[in-house]
């Protein structure tokens, strides 16, 4: 695909024509260690069983039989991307079963490299490494360093947000579910996937992993070219905006009927943007989600203003997208859900044809 941009890294929104993307991987992954930040995003009814599972398994390698079906889907996803002319890059696998720590804390292991979107925020020609807010994810950025150094050498800008301390002061151990967030304002923290990009307007979710201090850091870092709109949703597990509030093209945002906005931001009130309500997922109640997220159906990847990669079993969503004028591209991905994400999470934009614009 021909690009008018000279920068190797260039992405301003979620819908410009996609040219290059990082796709995550499962090699080297470990089960997440138990920590209070993880507890906060577990389904309420699963907290006790999750605690037992993660205390036992945390930091231990994920067996191949658990990754095999997901790997097949990832291969098909990559085949589709490449078939559509998108260049796919992969991170370097890390061994997440190694324990690590800082002078203040120890973690029995890491995570899995399935979700680059959580770690890397691309704004224009800049790659920002998010702080992250779980101890288990502290060193996840290392998997992307070879790629980032290469992009930097080719002219991209590169920023690592302030490394957080992640000491006990950051976490509210007695937080009340549904009434407050597990993270305090001790230091700036954010996950990159709490940002939805619409050119000069960025919607940033206050969540269990992104605090107001982190959003303020981003606001000052990005400066006057951008307007950051802080959004909150009725969601007791709030983590990442990309299965809750999903910009699809100029003028259209897919919203989650179970997670209404606590307050509609002024920029939306005064615009003619449509909020399209996502149909419910077809995922059977009995589907083994392993404490992951039922609304990952919304976690789609736009190849441009029309073409959207969507889970192939989500017929109601596929039909709704067609009715709204999009061209859905179905791909199986449900076996990847257990690793926390779908197509949007599993990727990080590197380059889309387009320039910085105001859409509001
Ligand atoms: N990044 C995963 C978010 C999943 C969800 O909010 O449902």
XYZ file of C-alpha atoms and ligand atoms in Angstrom:
367
model
C 0.000 0.000 0.000
C 1.408 3.410 -0.993
C 1.842 5.948 1.809
C 2.279 9.692 1.640
C 3.974 9.676 5.037
C 7.694 9.573 5.372
C 7.718 8.395 8.971
C 8.077 4.685 9.636
C 5.798 5.117 12.660
C 2.626 7.035 11.905
C -0.787 6.373 13.380
C -3.258 8.981 14.553
C -6.512 7.127 14.945
C -8.113 3.682 14.925
C -9.329 3.675 11.303
C -6.855 5.121 8.786
C -5.602 2.528 6.237
C -3.360 0.112 8.097
C 0.129 -0.458 6.702
C 2.177 -2.025 9.511
C 1.336 -3.565 12.857
C 2.882 -5.556 15.692
C 1.079 -8.802 16.499
C 1.640 -10.382 19.915
C 2.799 -13.910 20.601
C 2.282 -16.638 23.177
C 5.769 -18.169 23.335
C 7.391 -17.891 26.735
C 4.126 -16.996 28.473
C 3.417 -17.784 32.117
C 0.249 -17.774 34.186
C -0.190 -14.461 35.930
C 0.937 -14.238 39.547
C -1.731 -13.187 42.033
C -1.748 -9.494 42.944
C -4.379 -7.017 44.038
C -4.469 -5.339 40.604
C -5.394 -8.656 39.018
C -8.046 -9.340 41.650
C -9.750 -6.044 40.770
C -10.455 -7.113 37.183
C -11.580 -10.656 37.960
C -15.302 -11.395 37.787
C -16.705 -10.934 41.300
C -17.902 -14.510 41.502
C -14.490 -15.867 40.477
C -12.241 -14.023 42.897
C -11.753 -16.929 45.298
C -11.146 -19.555 42.606
C -8.845 -17.104 40.770
C -6.828 -16.465 43.886
C -6.302 -20.209 44.380
C -5.424 -20.744 40.694
C -2.982 -17.840 40.429
C -1.332 -18.490 43.792
C -0.651 -22.021 42.602
C 0.150 -21.387 38.926
C 1.459 -17.804 38.910
C 4.839 -17.573 37.195
C 4.685 -21.114 35.801
C 4.945 -21.627 32.034
C 1.722 -22.038 30.094
C 1.576 -25.591 28.688
C 1.605 -26.059 24.941
C -1.773 -27.802 24.915
C -3.303 -24.559 26.226
C -1.709 -22.404 23.537
C -2.045 -24.712 20.499
C -5.599 -23.735 19.370
C -4.871 -20.046 19.964
C -1.659 -20.278 17.927
C -3.602 -21.647 14.954
C -5.968 -18.688 15.137
C -3.066 -16.238 15.430
C -1.499 -17.728 12.291
C -4.784 -17.264 10.395
C -5.122 -13.691 11.706
C -1.622 -12.899 10.431
C -2.394 -14.555 7.093
C -5.443 -12.291 6.724
C -3.460 -9.171 7.636
C -0.670 -9.986 5.198
C -3.203 -10.889 2.506
C -4.680 -7.405 2.942
C -1.238 -5.878 2.355
C -0.339 -5.182 6.006
C 3.259 -5.703 7.194
C 3.300 -7.741 10.403
C 6.096 -7.527 12.973
C 6.450 -9.741 16.032
C 8.046 -9.015 19.425
C 10.878 -11.062 20.889
C 9.626 -13.849 23.164
C 10.581 -13.394 26.817
C 10.709 -16.176 29.370
C 7.937 -15.046 31.685
C 8.554 -17.951 34.069
C 11.640 -16.180 35.466
C 10.999 -14.444 38.782
C 12.039 -10.795 39.005
C 11.748 -7.801 41.230
C 12.892 -4.346 42.248
C 14.409 -3.315 45.622
C 10.826 -3.039 46.964
C 9.024 -6.142 45.670
C 9.312 -9.528 43.969
C 7.092 -11.163 41.367
C 7.231 -14.931 40.790
C 6.971 -14.314 37.051
C 5.522 -12.215 34.287
C 2.641 -12.535 31.872
C 2.477 -13.419 28.202
C 3.297 -11.272 25.182
C -0.215 -11.662 23.742
C -1.320 -8.043 24.033
C 1.086 -5.397 22.679
C -1.776 -2.844 22.673
C -1.598 -2.684 26.466
C 2.070 -1.728 26.448
C 2.683 0.461 23.392
C 0.812 3.668 22.633
C 1.499 5.102 19.194
C 0.570 8.750 18.792
C 1.643 10.101 15.423
C 5.316 9.247 14.945
C 5.942 8.557 18.625
C 5.967 5.206 20.408
C 5.211 5.613 24.107
C 5.923 2.690 26.411
C 3.157 2.714 29.014
C 4.057 2.531 32.695
C 1.783 -0.500 33.290
C 0.446 -0.946 36.798
C 0.691 -4.639 37.604
C 3.982 -5.869 38.963
C 3.771 -8.932 36.710
C 3.780 -6.646 33.652
C 6.620 -4.354 34.734
C 9.180 -5.689 32.261
C 6.848 -6.511 29.379
C 8.241 -3.609 27.345
C 11.504 -5.542 26.929
C 9.915 -7.798 24.311
C 9.411 -4.769 22.048
C 12.773 -3.090 22.514
C 14.458 -4.575 19.414
C 11.569 -3.389 17.269
C 11.418 0.025 18.933
C 15.160 0.610 18.572
C 14.843 -0.225 14.921
C 11.907 2.173 14.441
C 13.859 4.841 16.341
C 16.853 4.403 14.021
C 14.476 4.923 11.102
C 13.249 8.218 12.557
C 10.431 7.401 14.994
C 10.221 9.171 18.322
C 10.482 6.962 21.411
C 9.440 7.696 24.972
C 9.301 5.477 28.039
C 6.759 6.922 30.477
C 8.134 7.345 34.033
C 8.983 3.935 35.437
C 6.561 3.392 38.321
C 7.614 2.177 41.746
C 4.570 -0.131 42.093
C 4.989 -0.147 45.851
C 2.067 -0.827 48.198
C 1.127 2.873 48.206
C -0.163 2.495 44.644
C -2.793 -0.078 45.602
C -5.872 0.254 47.758
C -5.967 -3.178 49.347
C -9.387 -2.489 50.889
C -10.948 -0.946 47.763
C -14.696 -1.398 47.439
C -15.625 -3.137 44.198
C -17.853 -1.042 41.971
C -17.301 2.104 44.045
C -13.629 2.866 43.586
C -10.534 1.833 41.683
C -7.807 -0.354 43.054
C -5.087 2.139 42.075
C -4.436 5.285 44.118
C -2.890 8.523 42.860
C 0.511 7.717 44.407
C 2.309 7.978 41.045
C 1.351 8.168 37.367
C 0.264 4.839 35.891
C -1.490 3.910 32.674
C -1.893 1.015 30.289
C -1.772 2.077 26.635
C -5.044 0.250 25.894
C -6.971 2.761 27.991
C -6.560 5.302 25.170
C -8.913 5.456 22.153
C -7.433 7.677 19.440
C -9.470 10.002 17.229
C -6.782 12.321 15.838
C -6.385 15.370 18.049
C -9.029 14.001 20.444
C -8.029 11.134 22.684
C -10.495 9.412 24.999
C -8.719 8.045 28.049
C -10.391 5.763 30.550
C -9.806 6.091 34.295
C -9.669 2.393 35.161
C -8.115 -0.011 37.638
C -4.851 0.242 35.686
C -4.894 3.919 34.632
C -5.096 6.688 37.214
C -5.688 10.430 36.857
C -2.013 11.100 37.545
C -1.122 8.900 34.558
C -3.652 10.701 32.361
C -2.223 14.064 33.449
C 1.278 12.863 32.581
C 0.049 11.933 29.104
C -1.791 15.238 28.708
C 1.302 17.303 29.515
C 3.579 15.045 27.526
C 1.446 15.305 24.384
C 0.970 19.052 24.751
C -1.365 21.467 23.026
C -1.807 19.486 19.809
C -4.088 17.053 21.646
C -7.260 17.204 23.734
C -7.562 14.402 26.271
C -11.074 13.512 27.424
C -11.216 11.491 30.622
C -14.018 8.943 30.467
C -15.401 6.528 33.031
C -17.867 3.710 32.568
C -20.177 1.695 34.793
C -17.826 -1.271 34.943
C -16.582 -2.807 38.155
C -13.742 -4.548 36.263
C -12.662 -1.487 34.268
C -9.437 -2.228 32.420
C -8.754 -0.940 28.890
C -11.190 1.008 26.782
C -11.092 -1.236 23.728
C -14.051 -3.503 24.505
C -16.111 -0.649 25.886
C -15.827 2.440 23.663
C -14.487 1.691 20.197
C -14.145 4.418 17.528
C -14.791 2.782 14.132
C -14.490 5.694 11.702
C -15.066 9.460 11.767
C -18.527 9.929 13.263
C -19.112 6.432 14.696
C -18.202 4.883 18.038
C -19.267 1.386 19.069
C -20.403 1.369 22.693
C -21.019 -1.400 25.196
C -24.618 -1.630 26.462
C -23.481 -3.106 29.799
C -20.978 -0.307 30.436
C -22.646 3.085 29.967
C -20.567 6.239 30.219
C -20.784 7.757 33.697
C -20.866 11.190 32.020
C -20.926 12.007 28.331
C -17.861 14.135 27.526
C -18.636 17.646 26.259
C -16.845 16.958 22.993
C -19.416 14.259 22.199
C -22.420 16.244 23.439
C -21.595 19.001 20.999
C -20.927 16.762 18.012
C -22.895 14.722 15.509
C -20.960 11.551 16.248
C -23.182 8.481 16.593
C -22.862 6.041 19.479
C -23.705 2.608 18.021
C -24.719 -0.004 20.566
C -22.895 -3.315 20.155
C -25.078 -6.416 19.913
C -24.495 -8.993 22.633
C -21.840 -11.604 22.035
C -22.891 -15.052 20.831
C -20.346 -16.602 23.200
C -22.188 -19.427 25.011
C -22.491 -18.979 28.784
C -20.692 -22.308 29.106
C -17.662 -21.131 27.070
C -14.516 -21.501 29.205
C -13.338 -17.896 29.386
C -10.875 -18.591 32.198
C -11.899 -15.361 33.928
C -11.318 -13.333 30.785
C -13.826 -10.941 29.211
C -17.158 -11.751 27.535
C -17.195 -8.449 25.624
C -14.034 -9.186 23.680
C -16.388 -9.421 20.689
C -16.048 -5.609 20.520
C -12.249 -5.803 20.489
C -11.960 -5.622 16.701
C -9.231 -4.300 14.422
C -10.011 -1.763 11.679
C -7.989 -2.031 8.487
C -9.507 1.209 7.257
C -12.793 3.128 7.522
C -14.722 0.161 6.109
C -12.878 -3.114 6.691
C -12.913 -4.496 10.225
C -11.569 -7.829 11.442
C -14.213 -9.393 13.686
C -14.599 -12.754 15.444
C -16.255 -15.094 12.966
C -18.922 -16.482 15.342
C -20.299 -13.027 16.176
C -23.077 -13.046 13.555
C -25.237 -10.335 15.174
C -22.236 -7.999 15.348
C -21.181 -8.885 11.799
C -24.715 -8.134 10.546
C -24.894 -4.878 12.507
C -21.541 -3.770 11.070
C -22.814 -4.479 7.549
C -26.013 -2.509 8.255
C -23.887 0.407 9.449
C -21.913 0.374 6.173
C -18.785 -1.563 7.196
C -17.164 -4.573 5.547
C -16.449 -7.095 8.302
C -13.686 -9.652 7.753
C -14.439 -12.708 9.923
C -11.621 -14.603 11.639
C -11.747 -17.203 14.434
C -10.072 -15.908 17.615
C -11.956 -17.143 20.682
C -9.162 -19.424 21.841
C -7.052 -16.294 22.288
C -9.564 -14.739 24.682
C -8.139 -16.686 27.594
C -4.943 -14.633 27.210
C -6.894 -11.448 27.853
C -7.659 -9.985 24.452
C -8.906 -10.185 20.909
C -7.740 -8.504 17.686
C -7.240 -4.983 19.040
C -5.431 -6.108 22.173
C -3.329 -8.579 20.186
C -1.851 -5.813 18.057
C -0.193 -2.404 18.259
C -0.464 0.015 15.361
C 2.791 1.089 13.787
C 1.730 2.812 10.604
C -1.538 3.932 9.059
C -1.754 6.179 6.013
C -2.975 9.544 7.231
C -2.268 12.774 9.034
C -3.191 14.382 12.348
C -6.699 15.777 12.070
C -9.526 17.183 14.138
C -12.729 15.194 13.792
C -14.813 17.108 16.327
N -8.188 -5.393 27.026
C -9.228 -6.254 27.387
C -10.456 -5.535 27.828
C -11.563 -6.466 27.943
C -12.842 -5.853 28.409
O -12.848 -4.712 28.885
O -13.867 -6.500 28.328
